[in-house]
CSV table of C-alpha atoms in Angstrom, one decimal:
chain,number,residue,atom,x,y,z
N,27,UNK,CA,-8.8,-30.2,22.4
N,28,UNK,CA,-5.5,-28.6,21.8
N,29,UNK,CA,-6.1,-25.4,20.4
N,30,UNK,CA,-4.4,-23.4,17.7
N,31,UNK,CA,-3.2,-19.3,17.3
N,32,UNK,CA,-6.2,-17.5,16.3
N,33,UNK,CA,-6.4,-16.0,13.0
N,34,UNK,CA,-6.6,-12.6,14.4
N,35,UNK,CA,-3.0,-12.8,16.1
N,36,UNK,CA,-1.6,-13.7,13.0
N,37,UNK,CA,-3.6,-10.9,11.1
N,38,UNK,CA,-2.6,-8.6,13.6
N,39,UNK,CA,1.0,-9.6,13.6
N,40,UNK,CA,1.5,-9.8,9.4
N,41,UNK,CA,-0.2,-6.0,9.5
N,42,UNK,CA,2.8,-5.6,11.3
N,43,UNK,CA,5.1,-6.4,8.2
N,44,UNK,CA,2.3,-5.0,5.8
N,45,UNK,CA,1.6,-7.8,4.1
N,46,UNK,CA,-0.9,-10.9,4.2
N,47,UNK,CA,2.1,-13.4,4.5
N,48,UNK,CA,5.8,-13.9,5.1
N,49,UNK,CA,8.2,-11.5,6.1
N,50,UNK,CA,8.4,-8.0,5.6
N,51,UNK,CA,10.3,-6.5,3.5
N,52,UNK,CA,14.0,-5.0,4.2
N,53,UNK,CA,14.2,-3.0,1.2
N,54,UNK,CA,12.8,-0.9,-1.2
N,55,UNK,CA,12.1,-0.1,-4.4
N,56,UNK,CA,13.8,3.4,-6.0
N,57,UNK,CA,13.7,6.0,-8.5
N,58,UNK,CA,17.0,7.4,-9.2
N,59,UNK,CA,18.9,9.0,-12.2
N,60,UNK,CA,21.3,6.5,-14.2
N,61,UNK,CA,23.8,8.5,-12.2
N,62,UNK,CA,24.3,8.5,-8.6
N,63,UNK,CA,23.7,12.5,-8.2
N,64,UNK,CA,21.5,12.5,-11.1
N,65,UNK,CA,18.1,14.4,-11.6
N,66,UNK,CA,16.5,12.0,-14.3
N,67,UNK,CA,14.0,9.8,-12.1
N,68,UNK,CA,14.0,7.4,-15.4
N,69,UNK,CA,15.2,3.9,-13.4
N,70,UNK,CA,14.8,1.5,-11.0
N,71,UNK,CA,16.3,0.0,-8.4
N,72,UNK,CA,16.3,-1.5,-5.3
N,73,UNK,CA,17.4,0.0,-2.1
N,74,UNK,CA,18.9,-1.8,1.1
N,75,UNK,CA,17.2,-0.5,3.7
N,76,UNK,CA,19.9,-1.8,6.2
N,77,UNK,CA,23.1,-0.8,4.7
N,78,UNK,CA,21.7,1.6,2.5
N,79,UNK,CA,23.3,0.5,-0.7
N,80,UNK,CA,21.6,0.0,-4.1
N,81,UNK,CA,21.3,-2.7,-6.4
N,82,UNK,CA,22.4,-2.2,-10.3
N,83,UNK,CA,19.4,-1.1,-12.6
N,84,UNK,CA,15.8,-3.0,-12.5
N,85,UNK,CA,14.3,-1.0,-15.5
N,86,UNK,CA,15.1,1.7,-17.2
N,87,UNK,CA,12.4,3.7,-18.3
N,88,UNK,CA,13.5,6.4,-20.5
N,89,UNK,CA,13.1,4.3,-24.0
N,90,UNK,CA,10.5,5.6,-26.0
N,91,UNK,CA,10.8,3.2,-29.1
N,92,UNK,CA,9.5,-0.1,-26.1
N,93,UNK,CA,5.8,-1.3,-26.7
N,94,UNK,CA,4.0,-2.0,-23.5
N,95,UNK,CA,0.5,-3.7,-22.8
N,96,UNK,CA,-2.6,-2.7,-21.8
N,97,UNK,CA,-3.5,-3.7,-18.3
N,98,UNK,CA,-6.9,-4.6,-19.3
N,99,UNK,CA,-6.4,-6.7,-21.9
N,100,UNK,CA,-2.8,-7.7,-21.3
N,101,UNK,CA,-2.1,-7.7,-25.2
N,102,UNK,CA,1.2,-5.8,-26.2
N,103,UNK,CA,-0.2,-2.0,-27.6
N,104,UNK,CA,0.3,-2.3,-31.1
N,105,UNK,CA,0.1,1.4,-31.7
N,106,UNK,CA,2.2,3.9,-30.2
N,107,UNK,CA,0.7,6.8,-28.0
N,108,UNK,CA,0.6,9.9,-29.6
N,109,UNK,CA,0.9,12.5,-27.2
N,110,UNK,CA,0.0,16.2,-28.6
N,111,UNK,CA,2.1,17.3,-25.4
N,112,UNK,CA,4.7,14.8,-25.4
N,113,UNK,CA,5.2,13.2,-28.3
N,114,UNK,CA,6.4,10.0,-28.4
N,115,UNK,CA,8.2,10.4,-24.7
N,116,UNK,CA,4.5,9.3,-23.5
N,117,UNK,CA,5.2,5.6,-24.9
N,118,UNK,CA,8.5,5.4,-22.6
N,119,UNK,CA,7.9,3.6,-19.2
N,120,UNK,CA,8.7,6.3,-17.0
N,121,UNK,CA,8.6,9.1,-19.8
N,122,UNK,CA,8.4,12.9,-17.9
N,123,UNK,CA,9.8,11.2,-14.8
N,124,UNK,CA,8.4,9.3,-11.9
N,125,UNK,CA,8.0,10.3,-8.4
N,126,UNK,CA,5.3,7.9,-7.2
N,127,UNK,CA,5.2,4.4,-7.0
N,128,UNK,CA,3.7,1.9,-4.6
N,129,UNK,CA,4.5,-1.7,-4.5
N,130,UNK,CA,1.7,-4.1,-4.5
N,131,UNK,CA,3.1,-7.6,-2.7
N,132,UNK,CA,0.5,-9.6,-3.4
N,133,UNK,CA,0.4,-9.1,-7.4
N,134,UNK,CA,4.1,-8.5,-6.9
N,135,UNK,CA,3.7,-5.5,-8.9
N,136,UNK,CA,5.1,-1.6,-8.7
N,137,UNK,CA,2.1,1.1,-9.5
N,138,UNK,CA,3.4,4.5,-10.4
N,139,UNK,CA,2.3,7.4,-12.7
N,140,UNK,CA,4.7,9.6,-14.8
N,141,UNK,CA,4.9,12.8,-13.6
N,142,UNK,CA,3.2,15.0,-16.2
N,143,UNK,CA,1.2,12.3,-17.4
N,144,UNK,CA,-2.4,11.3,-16.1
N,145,UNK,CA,-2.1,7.7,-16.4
N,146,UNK,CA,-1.6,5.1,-13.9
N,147,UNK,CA,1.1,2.7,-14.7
N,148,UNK,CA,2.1,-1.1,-12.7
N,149,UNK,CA,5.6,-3.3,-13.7
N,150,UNK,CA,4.7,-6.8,-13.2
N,151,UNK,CA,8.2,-7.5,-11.2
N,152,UNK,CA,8.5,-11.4,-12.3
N,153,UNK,CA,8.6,-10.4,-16.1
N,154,UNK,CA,9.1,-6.9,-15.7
N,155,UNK,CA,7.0,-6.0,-18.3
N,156,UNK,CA,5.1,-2.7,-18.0
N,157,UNK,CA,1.4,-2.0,-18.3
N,158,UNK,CA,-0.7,0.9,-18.9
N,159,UNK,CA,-4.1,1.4,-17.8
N,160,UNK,CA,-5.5,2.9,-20.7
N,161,UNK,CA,-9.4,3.0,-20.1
N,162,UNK,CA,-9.6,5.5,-16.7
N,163,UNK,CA,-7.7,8.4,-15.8
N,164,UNK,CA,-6.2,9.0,-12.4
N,165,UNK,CA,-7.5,12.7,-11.8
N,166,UNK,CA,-8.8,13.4,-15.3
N,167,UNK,CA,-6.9,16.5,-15.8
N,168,UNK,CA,-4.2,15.4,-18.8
N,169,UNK,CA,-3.0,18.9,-18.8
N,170,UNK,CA,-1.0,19.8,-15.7
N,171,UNK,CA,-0.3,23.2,-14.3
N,172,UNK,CA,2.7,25.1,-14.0
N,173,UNK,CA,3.0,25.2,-10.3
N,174,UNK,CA,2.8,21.3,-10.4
N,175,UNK,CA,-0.2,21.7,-8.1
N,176,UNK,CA,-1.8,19.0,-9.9
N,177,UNK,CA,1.1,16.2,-10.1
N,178,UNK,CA,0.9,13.1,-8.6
N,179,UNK,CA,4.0,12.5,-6.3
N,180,UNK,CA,2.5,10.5,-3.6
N,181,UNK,CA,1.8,7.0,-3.4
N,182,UNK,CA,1.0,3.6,-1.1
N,183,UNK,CA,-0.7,0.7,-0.6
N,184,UNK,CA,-2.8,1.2,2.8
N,185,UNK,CA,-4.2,-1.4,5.1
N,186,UNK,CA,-7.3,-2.4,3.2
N,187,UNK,CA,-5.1,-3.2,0.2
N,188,UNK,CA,-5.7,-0.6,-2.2
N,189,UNK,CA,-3.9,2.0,-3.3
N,190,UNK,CA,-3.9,5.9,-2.9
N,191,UNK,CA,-2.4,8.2,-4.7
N,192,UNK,CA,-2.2,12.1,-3.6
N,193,UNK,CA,-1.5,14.9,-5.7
N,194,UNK,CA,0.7,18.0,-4.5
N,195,UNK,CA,-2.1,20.5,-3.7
N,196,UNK,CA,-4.2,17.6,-1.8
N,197,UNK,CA,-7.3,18.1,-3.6
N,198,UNK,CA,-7.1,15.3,-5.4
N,199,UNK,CA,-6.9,11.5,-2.9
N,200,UNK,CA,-7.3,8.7,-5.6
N,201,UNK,CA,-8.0,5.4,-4.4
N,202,UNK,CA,-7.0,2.4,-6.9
N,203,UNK,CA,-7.7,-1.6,-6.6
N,204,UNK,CA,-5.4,-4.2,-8.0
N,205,UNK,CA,-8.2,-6.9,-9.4
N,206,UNK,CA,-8.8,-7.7,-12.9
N,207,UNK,CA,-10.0,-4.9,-13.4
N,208,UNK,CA,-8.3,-1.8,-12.1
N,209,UNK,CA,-10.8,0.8,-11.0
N,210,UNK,CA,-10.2,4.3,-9.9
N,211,UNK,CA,-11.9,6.7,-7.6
N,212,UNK,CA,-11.0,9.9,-6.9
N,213,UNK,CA,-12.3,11.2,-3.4
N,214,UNK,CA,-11.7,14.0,-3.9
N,215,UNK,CA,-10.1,16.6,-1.5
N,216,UNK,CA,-8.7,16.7,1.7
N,217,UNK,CA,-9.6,18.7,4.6
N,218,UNK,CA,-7.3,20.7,7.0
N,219,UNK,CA,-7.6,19.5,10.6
N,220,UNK,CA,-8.7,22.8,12.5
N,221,UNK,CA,-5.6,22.5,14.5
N,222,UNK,CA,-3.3,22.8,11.7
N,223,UNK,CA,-3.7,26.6,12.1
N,224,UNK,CA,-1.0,28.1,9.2
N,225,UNK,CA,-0.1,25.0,8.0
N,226,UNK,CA,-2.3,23.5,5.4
N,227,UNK,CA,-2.1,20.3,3.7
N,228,UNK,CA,-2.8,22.1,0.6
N,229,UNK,CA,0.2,24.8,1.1
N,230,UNK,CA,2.9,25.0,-1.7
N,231,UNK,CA,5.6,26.2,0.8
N,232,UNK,CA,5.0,23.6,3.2
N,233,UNK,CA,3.6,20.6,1.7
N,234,UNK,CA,4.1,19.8,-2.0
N,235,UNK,CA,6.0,17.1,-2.6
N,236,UNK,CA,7.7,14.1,-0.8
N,237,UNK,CA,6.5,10.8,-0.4
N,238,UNK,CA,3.3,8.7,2.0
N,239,UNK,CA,3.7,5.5,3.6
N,240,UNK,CA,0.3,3.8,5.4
N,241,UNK,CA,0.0,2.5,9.4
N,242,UNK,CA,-2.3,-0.5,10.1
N,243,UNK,CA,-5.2,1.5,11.3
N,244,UNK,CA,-6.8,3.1,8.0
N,245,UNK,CA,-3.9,6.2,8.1
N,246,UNK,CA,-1.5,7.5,5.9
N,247,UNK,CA,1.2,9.9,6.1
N,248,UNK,CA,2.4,12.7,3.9
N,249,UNK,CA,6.0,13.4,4.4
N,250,UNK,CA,5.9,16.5,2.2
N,251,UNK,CA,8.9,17.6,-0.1
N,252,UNK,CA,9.4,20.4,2.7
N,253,UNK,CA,10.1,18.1,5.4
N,254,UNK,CA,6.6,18.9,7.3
N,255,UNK,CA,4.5,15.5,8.4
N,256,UNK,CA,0.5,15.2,7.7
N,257,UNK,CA,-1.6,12.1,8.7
N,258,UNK,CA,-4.8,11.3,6.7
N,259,UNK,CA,-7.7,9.4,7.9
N,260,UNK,CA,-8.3,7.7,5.3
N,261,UNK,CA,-12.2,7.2,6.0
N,262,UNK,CA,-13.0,11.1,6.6
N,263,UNK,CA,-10.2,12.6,4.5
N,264,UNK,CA,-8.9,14.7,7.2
N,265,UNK,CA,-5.5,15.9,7.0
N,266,UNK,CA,-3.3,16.9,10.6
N,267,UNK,CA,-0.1,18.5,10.9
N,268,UNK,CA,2.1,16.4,12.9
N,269,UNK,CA,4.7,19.3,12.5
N,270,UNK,CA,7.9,19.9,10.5
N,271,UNK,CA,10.9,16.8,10.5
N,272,UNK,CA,13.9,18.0,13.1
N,273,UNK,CA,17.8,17.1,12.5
N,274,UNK,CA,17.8,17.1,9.0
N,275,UNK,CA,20.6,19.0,6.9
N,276,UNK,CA,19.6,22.5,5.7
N,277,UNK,CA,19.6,21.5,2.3
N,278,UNK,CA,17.5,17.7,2.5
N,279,UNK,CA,14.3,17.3,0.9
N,280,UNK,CA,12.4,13.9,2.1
N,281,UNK,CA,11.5,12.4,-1.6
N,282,UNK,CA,11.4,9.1,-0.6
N,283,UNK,CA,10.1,7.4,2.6
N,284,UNK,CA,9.8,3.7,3.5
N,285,UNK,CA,9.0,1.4,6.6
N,286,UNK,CA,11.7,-0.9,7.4
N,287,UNK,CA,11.4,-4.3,9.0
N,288,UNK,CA,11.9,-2.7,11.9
N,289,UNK,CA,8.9,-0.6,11.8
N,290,UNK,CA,11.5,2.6,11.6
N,291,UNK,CA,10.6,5.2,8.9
N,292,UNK,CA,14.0,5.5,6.6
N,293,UNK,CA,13.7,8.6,4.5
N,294,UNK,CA,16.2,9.7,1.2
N,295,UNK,CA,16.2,13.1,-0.6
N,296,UNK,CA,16.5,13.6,-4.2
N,297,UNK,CA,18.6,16.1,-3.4
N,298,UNK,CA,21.2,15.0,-0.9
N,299,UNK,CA,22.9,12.1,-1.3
N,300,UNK,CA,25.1,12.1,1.6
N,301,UNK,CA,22.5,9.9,4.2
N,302,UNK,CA,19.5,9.0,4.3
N,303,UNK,CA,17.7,9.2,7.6
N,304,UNK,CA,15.4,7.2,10.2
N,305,UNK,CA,12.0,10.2,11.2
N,306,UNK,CA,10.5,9.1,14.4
N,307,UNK,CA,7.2,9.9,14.0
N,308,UNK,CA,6.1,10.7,17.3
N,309,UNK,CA,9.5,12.9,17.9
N,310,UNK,CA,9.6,13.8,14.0
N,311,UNK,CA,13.1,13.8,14.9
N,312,UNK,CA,15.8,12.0,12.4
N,313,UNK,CA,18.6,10.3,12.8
N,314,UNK,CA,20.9,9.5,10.6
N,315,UNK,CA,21.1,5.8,8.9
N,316,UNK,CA,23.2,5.3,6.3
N,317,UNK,CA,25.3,7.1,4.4
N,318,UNK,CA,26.4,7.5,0.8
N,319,UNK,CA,22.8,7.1,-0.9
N,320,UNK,CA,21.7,7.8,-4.7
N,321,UNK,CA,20.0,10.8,-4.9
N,322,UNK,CA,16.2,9.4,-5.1
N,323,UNK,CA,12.8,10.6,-6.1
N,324,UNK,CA,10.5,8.2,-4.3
N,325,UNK,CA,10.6,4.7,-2.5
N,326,UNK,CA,8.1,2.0,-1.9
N,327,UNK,CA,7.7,-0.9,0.0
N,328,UNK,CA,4.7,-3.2,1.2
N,329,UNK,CA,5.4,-2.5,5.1
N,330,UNK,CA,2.7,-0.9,7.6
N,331,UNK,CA,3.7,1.2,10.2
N,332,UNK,CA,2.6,-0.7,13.3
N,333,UNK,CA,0.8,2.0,15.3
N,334,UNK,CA,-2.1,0.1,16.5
N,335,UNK,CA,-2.2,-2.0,20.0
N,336,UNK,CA,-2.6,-5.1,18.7
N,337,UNK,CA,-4.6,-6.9,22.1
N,338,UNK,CA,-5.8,-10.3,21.9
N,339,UNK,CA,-9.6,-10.6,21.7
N,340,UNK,CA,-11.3,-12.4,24.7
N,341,UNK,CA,-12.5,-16.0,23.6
N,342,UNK,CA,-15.7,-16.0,21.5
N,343,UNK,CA,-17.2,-18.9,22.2
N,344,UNK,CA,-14.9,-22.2,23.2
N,345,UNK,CA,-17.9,-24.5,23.0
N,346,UNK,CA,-20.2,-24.6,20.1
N,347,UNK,CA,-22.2,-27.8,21.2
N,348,UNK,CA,-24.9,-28.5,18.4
N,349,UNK,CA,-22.9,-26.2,16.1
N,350,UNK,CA,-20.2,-29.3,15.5
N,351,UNK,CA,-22.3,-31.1,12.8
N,352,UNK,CA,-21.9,-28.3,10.1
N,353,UNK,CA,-18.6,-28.4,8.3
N,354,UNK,CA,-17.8,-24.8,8.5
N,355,UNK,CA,-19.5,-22.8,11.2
N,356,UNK,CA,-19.5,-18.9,12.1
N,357,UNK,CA,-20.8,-17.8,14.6
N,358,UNK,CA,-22.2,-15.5,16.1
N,359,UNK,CA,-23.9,-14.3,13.1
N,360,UNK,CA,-24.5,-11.1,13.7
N,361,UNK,CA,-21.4,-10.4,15.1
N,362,UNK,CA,-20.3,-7.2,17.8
N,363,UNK,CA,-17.0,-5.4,17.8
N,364,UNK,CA,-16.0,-6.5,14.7
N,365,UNK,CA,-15.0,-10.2,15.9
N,366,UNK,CA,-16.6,-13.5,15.2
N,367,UNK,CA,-15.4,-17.3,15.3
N,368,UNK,CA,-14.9,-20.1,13.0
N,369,UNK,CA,-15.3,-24.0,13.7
N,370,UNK,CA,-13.7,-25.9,11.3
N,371,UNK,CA,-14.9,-29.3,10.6
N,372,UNK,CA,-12.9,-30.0,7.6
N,373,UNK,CA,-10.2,-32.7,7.1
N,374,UNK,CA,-6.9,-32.1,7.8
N,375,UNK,CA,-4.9,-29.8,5.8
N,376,UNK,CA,-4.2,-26.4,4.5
N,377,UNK,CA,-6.7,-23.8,4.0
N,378,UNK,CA,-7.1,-19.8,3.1
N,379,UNK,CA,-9.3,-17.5,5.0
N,380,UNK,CA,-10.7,-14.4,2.7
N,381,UNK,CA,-13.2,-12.0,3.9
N,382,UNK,CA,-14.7,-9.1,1.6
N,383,UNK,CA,-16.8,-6.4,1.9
N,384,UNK,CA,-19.8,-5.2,-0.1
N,385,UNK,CA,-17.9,-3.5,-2.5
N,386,UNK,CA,-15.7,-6.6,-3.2
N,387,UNK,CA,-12.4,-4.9,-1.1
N,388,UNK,CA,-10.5,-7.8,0.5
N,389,UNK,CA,-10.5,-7.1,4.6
N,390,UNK,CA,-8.7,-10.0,5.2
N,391,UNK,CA,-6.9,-13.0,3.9
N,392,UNK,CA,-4.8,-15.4,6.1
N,393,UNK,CA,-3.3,-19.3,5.6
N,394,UNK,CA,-4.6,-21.5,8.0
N,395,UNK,CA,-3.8,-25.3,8.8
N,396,UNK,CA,-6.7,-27.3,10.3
N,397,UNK,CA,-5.4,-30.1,12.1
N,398,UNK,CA,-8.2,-31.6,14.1
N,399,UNK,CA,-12.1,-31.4,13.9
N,400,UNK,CA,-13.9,-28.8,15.8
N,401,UNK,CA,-10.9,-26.6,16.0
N,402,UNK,CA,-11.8,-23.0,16.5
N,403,UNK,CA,-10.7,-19.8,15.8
N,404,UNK,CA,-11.5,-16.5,16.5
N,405,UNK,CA,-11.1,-13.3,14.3
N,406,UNK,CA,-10.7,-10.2,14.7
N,407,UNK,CA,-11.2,-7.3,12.0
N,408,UNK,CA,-9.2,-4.5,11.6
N,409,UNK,CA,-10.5,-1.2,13.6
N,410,UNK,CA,-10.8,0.3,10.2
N,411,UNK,CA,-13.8,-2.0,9.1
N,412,UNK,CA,-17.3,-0.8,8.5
N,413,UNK,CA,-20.5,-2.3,10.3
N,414,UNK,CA,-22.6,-4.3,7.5
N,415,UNK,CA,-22.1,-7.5,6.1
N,416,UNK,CA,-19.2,-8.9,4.7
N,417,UNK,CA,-18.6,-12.7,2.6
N,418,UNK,CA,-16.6,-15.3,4.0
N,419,UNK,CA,-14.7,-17.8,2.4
N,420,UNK,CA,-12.7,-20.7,2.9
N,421,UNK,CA,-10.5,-22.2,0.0
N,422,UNK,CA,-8.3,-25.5,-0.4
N,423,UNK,CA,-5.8,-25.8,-2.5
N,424,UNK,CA,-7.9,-26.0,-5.7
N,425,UNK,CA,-11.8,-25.0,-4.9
N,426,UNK,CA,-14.0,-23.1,-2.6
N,427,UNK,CA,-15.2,-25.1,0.3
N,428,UNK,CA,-17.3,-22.6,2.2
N,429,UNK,CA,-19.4,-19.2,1.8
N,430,UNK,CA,-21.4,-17.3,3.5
N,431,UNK,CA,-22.4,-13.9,4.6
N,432,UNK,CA,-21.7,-12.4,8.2
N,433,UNK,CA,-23.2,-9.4,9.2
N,434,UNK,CA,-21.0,-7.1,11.8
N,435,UNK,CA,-23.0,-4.8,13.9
């Protein structure tokens, strides 16, 4: 029987890219001023991550007389905010600035939160229409302090396809999903690897600020405002200085930070506007990698950084004998290190793999084409998944064809 690439090479090598299918992404999307060497993060654009240019405005986010809708409901919002703070500034897209925004590929939609507003914020990108989420708060503190401890300013997608979002002081890790319905959960602070010694993730001097991309292992990484590097597990919160960024100009401040489709970190400053630079992060030194940028505030993307060894699993099971008369069989159910198999025997076509956890959090989803009966494939999760059960499901083109539960121990 002629067999097919397993589902878990192709997972492993789309985390690659960041995304659950086709290629990654060579640019990104950017908050600049109207300007070039502007301060007014107010518009949006796309940045060229390989000649470093930008395209002409996507939004502009500084009116104040546009209705929006409510991402719950997705009706227009008939009544205009009224902000005791800000007035009517609170009913312009990016009213008070922006200097956070992740890009969600699947729903083809930009997330971001005004500055001095607690409210999280997505632009559907194929109508470019901008929605509020109006019934949760994103750290439930409206007013914000005068040290900007409190500000959101970094945000990404991470491997298990939420979002995070990080405020300056780092006591604040907020976890969004992108379903129906948008739920938020803050988890509160993070914690200071003891190693970090005099350099805490919750410093002002060292680590406000900047921007935080995700790898494919359940990691993210602050690239603070003062040029210093953190990574987060995401899982136990813990925050480790990598160290501080090498090679930069004196007066650079990493704002924005990306993943290219090269897996090289690109990193722009919203205060120099001369290059932006490639960090390696095992090095943390930069290089320069294109010159003449706008002057930016944050950038996004969908790309992971690849830090994981993706190996190929050993063979699960290459004969399933009586297993060949269901039409979908896992196996083995329960399942060890986090990787299982799959016998399709389904006619010919295209199908989509999906696997959820408990909660509802896609793990996994994957195309697959089943050409014969009987053909087998085996998957693997990512290191980042939990032991416990998890639903599987297999999709046509227009209705489920197959559930069930598999239990990873």
């Amino acid at each position: 029987m002629k067999r097919f690439l397993p589902i878990s090479l192709l997972f492993s090598s789309l985390l690659i890219a960041g995304l659950v299918n086709g290629q990654a992404d060579r640019f990104a999307y950017a908050i600049t001023d109207v300007m070039k060497d502007g301060a007014n993060w107010n518009f949006l654009r796309k940045m060229d991550l390989k000649n470093g240019s930008f395209s002409e405005v996507l939004l502009s986010g500084n009116d104040a007389s546009q209705m929006h809708f409510d991402a719950a409901t997705k009706k227009q919002i008939a009544v205009p905010l009224k902000d005791e703070r800000l007035g009517v500034l609170a009913n312009a897209a990016f009213g008070t600035g922006v200097a956070a925004i992740a890009f969600d590929k699947k729903n083809n939609r930009l997330y971001y939160t005004p500055m001095f507003m607690d409210q999280l914020r997505y632009i559907d990108l194929k109508t470019m229409k901008v929605y509020f989420v109006t019934n949760a708060v994103i750290t439930g503190m409206r007013t914000k302090a005068t040290d900007q401890s409190n500000i959101i300013t970094r945000m990404t997608f991470a491997s298990d396809g939420d979002g995070y979002a990080l405020t300056n002081d780092g006591t604040h890790l907020v976890r969004f999903t992108t379903g129906k319905k948008i739920a938020l959960t803050d988890l509160g602070a993070l914690v200071d690897d003891p190693a970090n010694q005099n350099v805490s993730v919750h410093n002002s001097c060292t680590s406000f600020g900047g921007d935080m991309i995700a790898d494919d292992d359940g990691n993210l990484y602050v690239f603070s405002a003062r040029n210093h590097l953190f990574k987060i597990d995401i899982e136990t919160k813990v925050a480790t200085h990598l160290g501080a960024i090498t090679d930069l100009p004196a007066n650079f401040t990493i704002n924005g930070s990306a993943v290219d489709d090269n897996n090289r970190i690109i990193v722009t400053s919203a205060v120099n506007s001369e290059a932006s630079y490639v960090v390696d992060y095992k090095t943390l030194k930069a290089t320069p990698a294109t010159a003449a940028v706008w002057k930016t505030s944050d950038l996004a993307n969908s790309n992971l950084l690849a830090t994981r060894k993706h190996v190929e699993p050993a063979p699960l099971i290459s004969n399933v004998g009586d297993l060949a008369d269901g039409r979908v069989v896992l196996f083995p159910n329960p399942a060890t290190n986090k990787q299982f198999a799959i016998q399709f025997n389904l006619p010919e076509g295209n199908y989509t793999v999906q696997i959820r956890d408990v909660v509802g959090r896609q793990v996994l989803e994957a195309a697959m084409y089943v050409k014969v009966k009987g053909q087998i494939e085996n998957i693997q999760l990512p290191t980042s998944s939990q032991n416990g059960f998890y639903l599987i499901k297999i999709v046509d083109k227009t209705k489920t064809v197959f559930t069930q539960k598999l239990l990873i121990q």
